[in-house]
Coordinates of C-alpha atoms in Angstrom, one line a residue:
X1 CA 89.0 9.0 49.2
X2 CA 87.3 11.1 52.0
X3 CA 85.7 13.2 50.4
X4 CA 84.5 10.0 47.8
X5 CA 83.3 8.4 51.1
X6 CA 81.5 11.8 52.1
X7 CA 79.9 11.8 49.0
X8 CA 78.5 8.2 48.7
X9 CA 77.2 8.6 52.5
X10 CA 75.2 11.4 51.9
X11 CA 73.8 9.7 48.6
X12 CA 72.9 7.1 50.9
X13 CA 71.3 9.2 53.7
X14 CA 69.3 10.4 50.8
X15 CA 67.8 7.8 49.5
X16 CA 67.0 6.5 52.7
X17 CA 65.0 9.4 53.7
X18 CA 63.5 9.2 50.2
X19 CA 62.5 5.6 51.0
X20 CA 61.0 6.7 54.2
X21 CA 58.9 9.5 52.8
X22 CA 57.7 7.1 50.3
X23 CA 57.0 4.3 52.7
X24 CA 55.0 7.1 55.2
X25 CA 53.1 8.3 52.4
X26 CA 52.0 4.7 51.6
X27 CA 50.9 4.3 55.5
X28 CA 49.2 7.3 55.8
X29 CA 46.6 6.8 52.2
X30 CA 46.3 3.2 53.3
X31 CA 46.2 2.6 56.8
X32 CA 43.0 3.6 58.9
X33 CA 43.3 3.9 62.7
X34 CA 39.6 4.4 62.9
X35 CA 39.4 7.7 64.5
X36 CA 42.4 7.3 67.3
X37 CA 44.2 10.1 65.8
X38 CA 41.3 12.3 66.1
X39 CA 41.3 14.6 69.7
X40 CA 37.8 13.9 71.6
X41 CA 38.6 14.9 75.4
X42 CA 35.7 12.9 76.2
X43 CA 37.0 9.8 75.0
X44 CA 41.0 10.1 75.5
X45 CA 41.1 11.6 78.9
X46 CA 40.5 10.3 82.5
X47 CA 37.3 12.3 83.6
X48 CA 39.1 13.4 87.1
X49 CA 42.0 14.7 84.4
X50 CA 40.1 16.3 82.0
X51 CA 37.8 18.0 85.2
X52 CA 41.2 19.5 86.8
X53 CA 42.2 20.5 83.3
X54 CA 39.5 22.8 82.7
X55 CA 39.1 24.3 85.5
X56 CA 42.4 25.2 85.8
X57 CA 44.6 25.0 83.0
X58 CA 44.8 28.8 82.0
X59 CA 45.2 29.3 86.0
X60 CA 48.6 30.8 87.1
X61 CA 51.4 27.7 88.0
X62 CA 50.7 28.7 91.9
X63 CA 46.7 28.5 91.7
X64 CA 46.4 25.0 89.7
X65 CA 45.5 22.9 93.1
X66 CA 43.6 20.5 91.3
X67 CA 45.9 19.8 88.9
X68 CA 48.6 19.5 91.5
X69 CA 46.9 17.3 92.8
X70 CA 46.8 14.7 89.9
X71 CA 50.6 14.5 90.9
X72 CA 52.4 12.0 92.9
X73 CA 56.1 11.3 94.1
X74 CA 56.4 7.6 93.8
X75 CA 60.1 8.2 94.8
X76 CA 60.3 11.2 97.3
X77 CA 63.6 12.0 99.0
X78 CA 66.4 10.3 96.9
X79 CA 69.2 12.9 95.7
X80 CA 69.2 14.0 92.0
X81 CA 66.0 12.2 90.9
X82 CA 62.8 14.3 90.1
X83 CA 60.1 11.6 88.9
X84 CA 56.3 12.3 88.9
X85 CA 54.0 10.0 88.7
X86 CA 49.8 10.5 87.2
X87 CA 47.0 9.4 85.5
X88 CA 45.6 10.9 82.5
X89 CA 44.2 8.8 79.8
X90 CA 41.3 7.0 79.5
X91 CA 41.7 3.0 80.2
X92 CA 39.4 2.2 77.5
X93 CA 41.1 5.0 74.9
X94 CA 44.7 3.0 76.5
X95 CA 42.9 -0.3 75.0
X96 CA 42.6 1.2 71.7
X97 CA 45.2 2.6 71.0
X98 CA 46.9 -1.0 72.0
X99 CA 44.4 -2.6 69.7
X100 CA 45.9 0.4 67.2
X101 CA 50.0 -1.1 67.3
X102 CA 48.7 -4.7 66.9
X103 CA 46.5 -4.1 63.6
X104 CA 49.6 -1.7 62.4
X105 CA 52.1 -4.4 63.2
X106 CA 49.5 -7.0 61.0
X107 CA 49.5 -4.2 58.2
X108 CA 53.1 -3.3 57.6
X109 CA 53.9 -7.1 57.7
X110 CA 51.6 -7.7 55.1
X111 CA 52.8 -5.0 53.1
X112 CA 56.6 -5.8 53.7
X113 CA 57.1 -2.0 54.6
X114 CA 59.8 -0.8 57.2
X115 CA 60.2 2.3 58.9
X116 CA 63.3 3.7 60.1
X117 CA 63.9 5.5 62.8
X118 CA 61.3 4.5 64.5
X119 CA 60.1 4.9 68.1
X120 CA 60.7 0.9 69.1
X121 CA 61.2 -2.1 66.6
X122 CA 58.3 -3.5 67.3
X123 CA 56.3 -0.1 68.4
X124 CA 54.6 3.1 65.9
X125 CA 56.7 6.8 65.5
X126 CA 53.2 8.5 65.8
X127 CA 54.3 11.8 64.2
X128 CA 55.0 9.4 61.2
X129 CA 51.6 8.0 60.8
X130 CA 49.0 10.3 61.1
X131 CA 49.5 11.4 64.5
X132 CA 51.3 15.1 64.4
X133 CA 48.0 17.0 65.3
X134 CA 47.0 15.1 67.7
X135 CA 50.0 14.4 69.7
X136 CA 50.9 18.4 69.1
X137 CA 47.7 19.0 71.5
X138 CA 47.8 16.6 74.0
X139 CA 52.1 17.5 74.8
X140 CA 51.5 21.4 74.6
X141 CA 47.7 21.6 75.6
X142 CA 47.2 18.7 77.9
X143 CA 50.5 17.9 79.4
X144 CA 52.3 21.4 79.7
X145 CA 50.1 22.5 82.5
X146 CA 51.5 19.4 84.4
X147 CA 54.5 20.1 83.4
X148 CA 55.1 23.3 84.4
X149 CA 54.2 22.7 88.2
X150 CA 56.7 19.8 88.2
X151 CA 60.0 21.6 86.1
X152 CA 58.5 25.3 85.8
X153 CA 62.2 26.4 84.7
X154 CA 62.8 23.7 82.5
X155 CA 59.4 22.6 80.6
X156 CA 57.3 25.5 79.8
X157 CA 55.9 26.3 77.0
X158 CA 57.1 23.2 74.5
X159 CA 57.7 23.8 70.6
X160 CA 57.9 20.6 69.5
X161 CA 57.3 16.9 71.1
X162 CA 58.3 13.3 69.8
X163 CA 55.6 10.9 70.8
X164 CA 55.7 6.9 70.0
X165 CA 54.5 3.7 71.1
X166 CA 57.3 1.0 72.3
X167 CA 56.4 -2.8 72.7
X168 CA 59.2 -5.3 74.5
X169 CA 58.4 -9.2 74.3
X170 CA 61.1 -11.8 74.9
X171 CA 62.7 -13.2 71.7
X172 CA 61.9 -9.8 70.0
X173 CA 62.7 -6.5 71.8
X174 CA 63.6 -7.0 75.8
X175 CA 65.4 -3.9 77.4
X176 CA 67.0 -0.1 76.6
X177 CA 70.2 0.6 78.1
X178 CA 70.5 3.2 80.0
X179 CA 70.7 6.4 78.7
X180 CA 69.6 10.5 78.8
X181 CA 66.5 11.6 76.2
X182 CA 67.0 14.4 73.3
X183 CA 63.7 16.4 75.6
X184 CA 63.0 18.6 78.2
X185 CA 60.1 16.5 79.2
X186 CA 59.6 12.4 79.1
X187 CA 56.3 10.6 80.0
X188 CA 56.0 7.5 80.0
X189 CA 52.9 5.9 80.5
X190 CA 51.8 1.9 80.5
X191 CA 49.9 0.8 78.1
X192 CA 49.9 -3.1 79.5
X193 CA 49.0 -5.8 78.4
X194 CA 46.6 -7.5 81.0
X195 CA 47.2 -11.5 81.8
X196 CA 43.8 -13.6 81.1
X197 CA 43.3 -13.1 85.2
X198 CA 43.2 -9.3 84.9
X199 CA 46.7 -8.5 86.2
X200 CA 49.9 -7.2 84.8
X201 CA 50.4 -9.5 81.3
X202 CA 54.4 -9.4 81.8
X203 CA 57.1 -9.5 84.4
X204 CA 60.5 -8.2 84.8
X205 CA 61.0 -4.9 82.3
X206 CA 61.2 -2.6 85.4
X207 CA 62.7 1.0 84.7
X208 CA 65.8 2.4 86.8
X209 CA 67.0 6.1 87.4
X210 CA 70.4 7.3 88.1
X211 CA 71.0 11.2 88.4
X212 CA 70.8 13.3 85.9
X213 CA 72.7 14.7 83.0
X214 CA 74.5 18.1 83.5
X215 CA 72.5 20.8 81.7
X216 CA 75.7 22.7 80.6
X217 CA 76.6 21.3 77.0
X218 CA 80.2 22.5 77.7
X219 CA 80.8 20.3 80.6
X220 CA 78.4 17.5 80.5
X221 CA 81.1 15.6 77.9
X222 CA 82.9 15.4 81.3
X223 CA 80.4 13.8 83.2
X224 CA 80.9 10.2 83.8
X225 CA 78.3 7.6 82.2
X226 CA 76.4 5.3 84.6
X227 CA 76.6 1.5 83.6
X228 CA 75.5 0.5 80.3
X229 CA 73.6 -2.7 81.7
X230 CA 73.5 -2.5 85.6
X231 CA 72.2 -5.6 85.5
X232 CA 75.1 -7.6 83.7
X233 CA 78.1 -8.8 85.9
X234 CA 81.7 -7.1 85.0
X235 CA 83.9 -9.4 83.0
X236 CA 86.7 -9.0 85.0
X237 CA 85.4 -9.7 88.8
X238 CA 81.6 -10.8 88.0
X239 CA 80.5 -8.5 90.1
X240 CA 77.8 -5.9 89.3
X241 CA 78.8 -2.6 88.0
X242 CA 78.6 0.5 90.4
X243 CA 77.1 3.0 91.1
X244 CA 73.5 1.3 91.2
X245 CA 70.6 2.5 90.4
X246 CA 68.7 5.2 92.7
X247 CA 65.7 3.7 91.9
X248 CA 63.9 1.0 90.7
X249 CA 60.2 1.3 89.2
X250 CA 57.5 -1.3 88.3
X251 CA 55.0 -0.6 85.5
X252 CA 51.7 -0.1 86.6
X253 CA 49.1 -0.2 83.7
X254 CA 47.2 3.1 83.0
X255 CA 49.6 5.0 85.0
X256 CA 52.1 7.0 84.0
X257 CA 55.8 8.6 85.3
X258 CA 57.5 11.7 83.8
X259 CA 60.5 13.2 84.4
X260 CA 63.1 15.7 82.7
X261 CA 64.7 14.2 79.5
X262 CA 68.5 14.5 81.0
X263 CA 67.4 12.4 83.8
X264 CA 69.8 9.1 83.1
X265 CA 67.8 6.0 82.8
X266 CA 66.9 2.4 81.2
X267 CA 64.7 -0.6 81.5
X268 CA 65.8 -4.0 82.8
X269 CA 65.1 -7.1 80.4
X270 CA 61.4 -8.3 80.2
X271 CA 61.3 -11.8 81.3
X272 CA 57.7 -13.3 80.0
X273 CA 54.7 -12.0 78.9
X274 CA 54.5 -8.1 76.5
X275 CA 54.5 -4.7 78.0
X276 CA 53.6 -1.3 75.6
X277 CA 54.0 2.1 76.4
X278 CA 53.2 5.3 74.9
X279 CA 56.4 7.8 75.0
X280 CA 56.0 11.0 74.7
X281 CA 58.6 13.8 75.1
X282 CA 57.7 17.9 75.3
X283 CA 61.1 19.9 73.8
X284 CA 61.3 24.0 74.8
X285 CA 64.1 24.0 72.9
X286 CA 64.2 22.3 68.7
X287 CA 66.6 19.5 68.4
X288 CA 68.4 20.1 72.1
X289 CA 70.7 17.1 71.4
X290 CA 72.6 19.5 68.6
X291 CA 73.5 21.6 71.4
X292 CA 75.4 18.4 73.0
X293 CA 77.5 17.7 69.7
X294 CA 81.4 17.2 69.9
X295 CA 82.8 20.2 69.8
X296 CA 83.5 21.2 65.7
X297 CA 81.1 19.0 64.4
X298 CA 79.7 19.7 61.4
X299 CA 76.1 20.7 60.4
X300 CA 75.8 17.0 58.7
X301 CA 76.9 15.1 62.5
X302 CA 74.4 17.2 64.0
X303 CA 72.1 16.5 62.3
X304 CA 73.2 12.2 62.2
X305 CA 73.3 12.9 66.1
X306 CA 70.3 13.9 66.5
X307 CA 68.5 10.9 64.4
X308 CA 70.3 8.6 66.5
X309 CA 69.4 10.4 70.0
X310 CA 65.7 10.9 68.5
X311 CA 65.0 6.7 69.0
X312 CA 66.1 6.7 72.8
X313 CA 63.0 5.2 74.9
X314 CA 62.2 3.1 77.7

């Protein structure tokens, strides 16, 4: 019977991933992004950015001083949290690639098409759609060189990165739970929306940290969990569950925070209004979450892991 069970799982993992192929091939013929997926420095990046970049990019870590300073602590001085804070993109290329998600949300409706495993519900999985070039350069072109003065022994020289749009509105997709990403490297940088007076077009949604995950495989199954929902009362006393969060941090649009993948972390429930974020993780190592599998698992759990670790955001 287990091995009858086996069998008619994998026929079904199959099939699934068949489906998807089929469904992405479909996207990519028909859908046109109208040149978003197409690298022009000029028109993605922030010109103070793209300046520092140039200049200094193929610099050694320790002479990059203009790059450095594109950096910011928004949290200095609270134990076991190492969050940076930039800009980088273009507000108007941050519009348009907005614009993007809403006339792909229009489209797959249309076509009845769902993909799975992607990046948010109601978001993109860019490497999916037509994005794999583009996001390859801006993570190990663009990025690394921040990267690398911020975690120079963990985020150097990525091989692979995992880049997707996420959009929470009440009634459709509110909050994550807190968790640790399958990266060396998260960004995470505010998309919006704007309200019809110019501000921030959402409240609530705020991110939290807690510390971060061990980076020994072989003892971080160990390592206690922080709360699930820090916001939601315990059952038992109503009271909130502890430890708290380290930190609390409030979307600001065209900004963006980054921060290594193991650091533990979530986003409380948007209350009105929509917020969308672009996601995009650097990995030095392929698949890392494989190497935090239960111990004996199988090639096939791996791999079932690491699909279900791949969808993490905030």
């Amino acid at each position: 019977t287990a091995r009858r069970n086996a069998r008619i799982t994998r026929g079904s993992r199959r099939r699934a991933r068949r489906k998807h192929l089929e469904t992405i091939a479909i996207i990519k013929r028909e859908f046109d992004w109208q040149g978003l997926n197409v690298m022009d420095e000029e028109a993605v990046f922030d010109p103070r950015f793209l300046d520092a970049w140039r200049r200094e990019h193929k610099l050694p870590v320790s002479k990059r001083v203009r790059i450095k300073q594109l950096l910011y602590r928004p949290c200095p001085g609270i134990d076991d949290l190492d969050v940076w804070a930039f800009t980088m993109l273009k507000p108007t290329f941050c519009v348009r690639l907005r614009q993007g998600l809403e006339r792909f949300q229009v489209y797959k409706k249309e076509r009845g098409l769902n993909i799975s495993r992607n990046g948010s519900r109601y978001g993109a999985l860019f490497n999916d759609v037509g994005f794999q070039k583009f996001f390859d350069e801006l993570v190990r072109k663009y990025l690394n060189p921040l990267a690398e003065i911020a975690y120079p022994e963990e985020c150097a020289n990525f091989k692979e990165q995992h880049s997707f749009l996420v959009s929470y509105e009440p009634n459709k997709e509110i909050r994550q739970n807190t968790h640790a990403d399958d990266s060396s490297l998260t960004v995470n940088y505010c998309l919006g929306t704007r309200s019809w007076l110019g501000g921030r077009g959402w409240t609530g949604g705020e991110l939290y940290f807690y510390g971060k995950r061990d980076p020994n495989p072989d003892t971080a199954a160990d390592q206690p969990m922080p709360p699930l929902r820090p916001d939601v009362p315990n059952e038992d006393d109503g009271k909130l569950p502890l430890p708290r969060p380290k930190w609390v941090y409030a979307h600001k649009i065209g900004h963006g925070i980054f921060h290594l993948g193991r650091q533990y972390h979530g986003a409380h429930p948007l209350k009105t209004g929509r917020r969308v974020n672009l996601i995009m993780w650097g990995r030095k190592d392929e698949r890392r979450c494989e190497r935090y599998a239960a111990p004996g698992a199988s090639p096939e759990e791996k791999k079932v892991n690491s699909a279900k670790d791949g969808d993490e955001k905030a």
